[in-house]
């Protein structure tokens, strides 16, 4: 299976985990806790994404600690931009929170593949 297809499947799994946690938290806490729901669900997606990307998508042989540090730095940027985008989409553009979450996840995923493949994971040859 081509690496890009594995990336899409991995990303879909992480996105599903993140989105389901977001829905559950929004249902339980309400929209007043938007940033907490966004941040907590993002961390859940982060864990799924890191593990699947490292072991299955890029089949990395690099140091997991250094990869986690680079991945975590990118995730921190993604989280800050994601929270800002959520607030803008919901508070200023009045988009429904579930639709806004979907849009934000798509925006972040659009540029992660290139960054992961070039800066985060050290793939095995021929992966």
Coordinates of C-alpha atoms in Angstrom, one line a residue:
X1 CA 0.0 0.0 0.0
X2 CA 1.5 3.4 -0.9
X3 CA 2.7 5.6 1.9
X4 CA 0.3 8.4 1.0
X5 CA -2.7 6.0 1.2
X6 CA -1.5 4.8 4.6
X7 CA -1.2 8.5 5.6
X8 CA -4.8 9.1 4.6
X9 CA -6.0 6.1 6.5
X10 CA -4.0 7.0 9.6
X11 CA -5.2 10.5 9.4
X12 CA -8.7 9.4 9.1
X13 CA -8.4 7.2 12.2
X14 CA -6.8 10.0 14.2
X15 CA -9.5 12.5 12.9
X16 CA -12.3 10.1 13.8
X17 CA -10.9 9.7 17.3
X18 CA -10.4 13.5 17.7
X19 CA -13.9 14.3 16.3
X20 CA -15.7 11.7 18.4
X21 CA -14.0 13.0 21.6
X22 CA -14.9 16.6 20.6
X23 CA -18.5 15.7 20.1
X24 CA -18.7 13.9 23.4
X25 CA -17.1 16.8 25.2
X26 CA -19.3 19.4 23.6
X27 CA -22.4 17.3 24.4
X28 CA -21.2 16.9 28.1
X29 CA -19.8 20.4 28.7
X30 CA -21.5 22.7 26.2
X31 CA -20.1 25.4 23.9
X32 CA -18.9 27.5 26.8
X33 CA -16.0 25.0 27.0
X34 CA -15.0 25.2 23.4
X35 CA -11.3 25.6 23.8
X36 CA -11.1 22.8 26.4
X37 CA -13.1 20.4 24.1
X38 CA -10.9 21.4 21.2
X39 CA -7.7 21.0 23.1
X40 CA -8.6 17.7 24.8
X41 CA -9.8 16.1 21.6
X42 CA -6.7 17.3 19.8
X43 CA -4.5 15.5 22.3
X44 CA -6.4 12.3 21.7
X45 CA -6.0 12.6 18.0
X46 CA -2.3 13.5 18.5
X47 CA -1.7 10.2 20.3
X48 CA -3.4 8.1 17.6
X49 CA -1.7 10.1 14.8
X50 CA 1.8 9.9 16.2
X51 CA 1.7 6.2 16.9
X52 CA 0.1 5.3 13.5
X53 CA 2.4 7.6 11.5
X54 CA 5.6 6.5 13.2
X55 CA 4.9 2.8 13.1
X56 CA 2.7 2.2 10.1
X57 CA 2.8 5.2 7.7
X58 CA 6.5 6.2 7.7
X59 CA 7.8 3.0 9.4
X60 CA 10.3 5.1 11.1
X61 CA 13.7 3.8 12.4
X62 CA 14.6 7.1 14.0
X63 CA 14.8 7.9 17.7
X64 CA 11.2 8.0 19.0
X65 CA 12.2 10.7 21.5
X66 CA 13.5 13.1 18.9
X67 CA 10.5 12.3 16.6
X68 CA 8.1 12.9 19.4
X69 CA 9.7 16.2 20.2
X70 CA 9.5 17.4 16.6
X71 CA 6.0 16.0 16.3
X72 CA 5.0 17.6 19.5
X73 CA 6.4 21.0 18.4
X74 CA 4.3 20.8 15.2
X75 CA 1.3 19.7 17.2
X76 CA 1.6 22.6 19.6
X77 CA 1.6 25.0 16.6
X78 CA -1.4 23.1 15.1
X79 CA -3.2 23.3 18.5
X80 CA -2.7 27.1 18.8
X81 CA -3.7 27.7 15.2
X82 CA -6.6 25.3 15.6
X83 CA -7.9 27.0 18.7
X84 CA -7.6 30.4 17.0
X85 CA -9.4 29.1 13.9
X86 CA -12.2 27.5 16.0
X87 CA -12.8 30.8 17.9
X88 CA -12.8 32.8 14.6
X89 CA -15.1 30.3 12.8
X90 CA -17.6 29.9 15.7
X91 CA -17.5 33.4 17.4
X92 CA -17.1 35.6 14.3
X93 CA -18.4 33.7 11.4
X94 CA -21.0 31.9 13.4
X95 CA -20.3 28.5 12.0
X96 CA -21.8 25.6 13.9
X97 CA -19.1 24.2 16.3
X98 CA -19.2 20.7 14.7
X99 CA -18.8 22.1 11.2
X100 CA -16.0 24.4 12.4
X101 CA -14.2 21.5 14.0
X102 CA -14.3 19.6 10.7
X103 CA -13.0 22.6 8.8
X104 CA -10.1 23.2 11.2
X105 CA -9.1 19.5 11.1
X106 CA -9.0 19.6 7.3
X107 CA -6.9 22.7 7.3
X108 CA -4.4 21.2 9.6
X109 CA -4.2 17.9 7.8
X110 CA -3.6 19.6 4.5
X111 CA -0.1 20.6 5.3
X112 CA 1.0 17.9 7.8
X113 CA 1.9 15.2 5.3
X114 CA 4.8 17.2 3.8
X115 CA 6.1 18.3 7.2
X116 CA 5.9 14.7 8.6
X117 CA 7.6 13.1 5.7
X118 CA 10.4 15.7 5.5
X119 CA 11.0 16.9 9.1
X120 CA 9.6 14.5 11.6
X121 CA 10.0 10.9 10.7
X122 CA 13.0 9.0 9.4
X123 CA 11.5 6.4 7.0
X124 CA 13.1 3.1 6.1
X125 CA 14.4 2.9 2.6
X126 CA 11.7 1.9 0.1
X127 CA 8.8 2.8 2.4

